[in-house]
Amino acid sequence: MRRTWLIAMALLPMLAACSSDHPTGDLSAGAALITKLGCGACHGIPGIVDAAGLVGPPLDHIASRQFIAGVLRNTPDNMVQWLRFPQRVVPGNAMPDLGISEADARQLTAYLETLK
């Protein structure tokens, strides 16, 4: 019984890391993807060289905003969905579907979560 309890306690931090309320990507990989995907052509993005686009909204303070695209509650999981499928979320909006994978969307989300 004591051994089972100790194992359960040891697993708790790993389970907490799986929570959908926390980004699970790498910040530097996210920044590199932002550059690779050309996000700065449409958005102003703090910390990204030459990211000064004026087509989409500036992404400074994106992590502090209540909603994504005016319709999704701003959570890491919802940001992943928005990045992967913006045309499904808000059909006809200016953000194109870029074919971003789940893993890449998590990396991007990790970076965006730093922009408070």
mmCIF file of C-alpha atoms in Angstrom:
data_model
loop_
_atom_site.group_PDB
_atom_site.id
_atom_site.type_symbol
_atom_site.label_atom_id
_atom_site.label_comp_id
_atom_site.label_asym_id
_atom_site.label_seq_id
_atom_site.Cartn_x
_atom_site.Cartn_y
_atom_site.Cartn_z
ATOM 1 C CA MET A 1 0.000 0.000 0.000
ATOM 2 C CA ARG A 2 2.744 2.448 0.951
ATOM 3 C CA ARG A 3 4.653 1.647 -2.255
ATOM 4 C CA THR A 4 1.544 2.374 -4.399
ATOM 5 C CA TRP A 5 1.096 5.698 -2.627
ATOM 6 C CA LEU A 6 4.757 6.621 -3.231
ATOM 7 C CA ILE A 7 4.466 5.766 -6.928
ATOM 8 C CA ALA A 8 1.287 7.830 -7.229
ATOM 9 C CA MET A 9 2.987 10.804 -5.557
ATOM 10 C CA ALA A 10 5.961 10.475 -7.899
ATOM 11 C CA LEU A 11 3.652 10.561 -10.941
ATOM 12 C CA LEU A 12 1.735 13.668 -9.845
ATOM 13 C CA PRO A 13 4.144 16.211 -11.394
ATOM 14 C CA MET A 14 4.000 14.384 -14.720
ATOM 15 C CA LEU A 15 0.206 14.372 -14.675
ATOM 16 C CA ALA A 16 0.147 18.085 -13.882
ATOM 17 C CA ALA A 17 2.387 18.734 -16.876
ATOM 18 C CA CYS A 18 -0.273 17.153 -19.109
ATOM 19 C CA SER A 19 -2.871 19.743 -18.134
ATOM 20 C CA SER A 20 -4.403 21.531 -21.114
ATOM 21 C CA ASP A 21 -4.056 24.846 -19.271
ATOM 22 C CA HIS A 22 -0.312 24.939 -19.942
ATOM 23 C CA PRO A 23 1.536 25.151 -23.230
ATOM 24 C CA THR A 24 3.654 22.095 -23.949
ATOM 25 C CA GLY A 25 6.052 23.381 -26.584
ATOM 26 C CA ASP A 26 9.562 24.710 -26.816
ATOM 27 C CA LEU A 27 9.866 28.515 -26.924
ATOM 28 C CA SER A 28 12.872 28.677 -29.249
ATOM 29 C CA ALA A 29 11.296 26.134 -31.608
ATOM 30 C CA GLY A 30 8.117 28.230 -31.585
ATOM 31 C CA ALA A 31 10.045 31.391 -32.444
ATOM 32 C CA ALA A 32 11.851 29.588 -35.274
ATOM 33 C CA LEU A 33 8.531 28.329 -36.655
ATOM 34 C CA ILE A 34 7.054 31.829 -36.557
ATOM 35 C CA THR A 35 9.933 32.965 -38.757
ATOM 36 C CA LYS A 36 9.774 29.893 -41.024
ATOM 37 C CA LEU A 37 6.015 30.171 -41.568
ATOM 38 C CA GLY A 38 6.242 33.901 -42.281
ATOM 39 C CA CYS A 39 3.778 34.916 -39.573
ATOM 40 C CA GLY A 40 5.461 38.325 -39.367
ATOM 41 C CA ALA A 41 4.307 39.159 -42.895
ATOM 42 C CA CYS A 42 0.812 39.648 -41.459
ATOM 43 C CA HIS A 43 1.391 40.203 -37.714
ATOM 44 C CA GLY A 44 3.576 42.387 -35.545
ATOM 45 C CA ILE A 45 5.187 39.912 -33.139
ATOM 46 C CA PRO A 46 7.441 40.982 -30.269
ATOM 47 C CA GLY A 47 10.790 39.201 -30.194
ATOM 48 C CA ILE A 48 10.660 38.129 -33.853
ATOM 49 C CA VAL A 49 12.973 39.981 -36.240
ATOM 50 C CA ASP A 50 11.120 41.744 -39.068
ATOM 51 C CA ALA A 51 7.695 40.643 -37.795
ATOM 52 C CA ALA A 52 5.876 43.910 -38.407
ATOM 53 C CA GLY A 53 2.966 42.973 -40.670
ATOM 54 C CA LEU A 54 -0.208 45.023 -40.634
ATOM 55 C CA VAL A 55 -2.703 42.577 -42.198
ATOM 56 C CA GLY A 56 -3.606 40.723 -39.000
ATOM 57 C CA PRO A 57 -3.667 42.079 -35.471
ATOM 58 C CA PRO A 58 -0.411 42.659 -33.602
ATOM 59 C CA LEU A 59 0.281 39.724 -31.296
ATOM 60 C CA ASP A 60 1.755 41.678 -28.408
ATOM 61 C CA HIS A 61 -0.211 40.772 -25.277
ATOM 62 C CA ILE A 62 -1.938 37.860 -27.055
ATOM 63 C CA ALA A 63 -1.537 35.718 -23.926
ATOM 64 C CA SER A 64 -3.451 38.299 -21.881
ATOM 65 C CA ARG A 65 -6.417 38.551 -24.226
ATOM 66 C CA GLN A 66 -9.681 36.877 -23.267
ATOM 67 C CA PHE A 67 -10.562 35.593 -26.729
ATOM 68 C CA ILE A 68 -8.866 34.305 -29.871
ATOM 69 C CA ALA A 69 -10.402 35.664 -33.085
ATOM 70 C CA GLY A 70 -13.242 37.052 -30.995
ATOM 71 C CA VAL A 71 -14.871 33.635 -30.566
ATOM 72 C CA LEU A 72 -12.610 31.166 -28.716
ATOM 73 C CA ARG A 73 -11.737 31.456 -25.050
ATOM 74 C CA ASN A 74 -7.979 32.032 -24.943
ATOM 75 C CA THR A 75 -6.566 28.719 -23.734
ATOM 76 C CA PRO A 76 -3.541 26.832 -25.060
ATOM 77 C CA ASP A 77 -5.730 24.088 -26.555
ATOM 78 C CA ASN A 78 -7.940 26.641 -28.303
ATOM 79 C CA MET A 79 -4.873 28.477 -29.623
ATOM 80 C CA VAL A 80 -3.641 25.198 -31.091
ATOM 81 C CA GLN A 81 -7.008 24.699 -32.803
ATOM 82 C CA TRP A 82 -6.999 28.276 -34.133
ATOM 83 C CA LEU A 83 -3.465 27.957 -35.505
ATOM 84 C CA ARG A 84 -4.257 24.643 -37.188
ATOM 85 C CA PHE A 85 -7.736 25.392 -38.523
ATOM 86 C CA PRO A 86 -8.492 29.148 -38.623
ATOM 87 C CA GLN A 87 -10.936 28.737 -41.505
ATOM 88 C CA ARG A 88 -12.955 26.146 -39.582
ATOM 89 C CA VAL A 89 -13.114 28.414 -36.545
ATOM 90 C CA VAL A 90 -14.090 31.581 -38.448
ATOM 91 C CA PRO A 91 -14.814 30.805 -42.103
ATOM 92 C CA GLY A 92 -13.693 33.528 -44.479
ATOM 93 C CA ASN A 93 -11.346 35.306 -42.066
ATOM 94 C CA ALA A 94 -8.012 36.628 -43.381
ATOM 95 C CA MET A 95 -5.861 33.952 -41.687
ATOM 96 C CA PRO A 96 -5.173 31.090 -44.082
ATOM 97 C CA ASP A 97 -5.020 27.420 -43.177
ATOM 98 C CA LEU A 98 -1.285 26.741 -43.346
ATOM 99 C CA GLY A 99 -1.343 22.993 -42.732
ATOM 100 C CA ILE A 100 0.300 23.377 -39.318
ATOM 101 C CA SER A 101 0.740 20.085 -37.455
ATOM 102 C CA GLU A 102 -0.420 19.576 -33.878
ATOM 103 C CA ALA A 103 3.209 19.471 -32.688
ATOM 104 C CA ASP A 104 4.133 22.684 -34.497
ATOM 105 C CA ALA A 105 0.994 24.419 -33.232
ATOM 106 C CA ARG A 106 2.017 23.516 -29.672
ATOM 107 C CA GLN A 107 5.478 25.025 -30.273
ATOM 108 C CA LEU A 108 3.896 28.204 -31.640
ATOM 109 C CA THR A 109 1.477 28.334 -28.720
ATOM 110 C CA ALA A 110 4.314 28.012 -26.217
ATOM 111 C CA TYR A 111 5.932 31.116 -27.721
ATOM 112 C CA LEU A 112 2.668 33.061 -27.925
ATOM 113 C CA GLU A 113 1.959 32.278 -24.268
ATOM 114 C CA THR A 114 5.008 34.391 -23.353
ATOM 115 C CA LEU A 115 3.479 37.498 -24.928
ATOM 116 C CA LYS A 116 1.607 38.816 -21.916
#
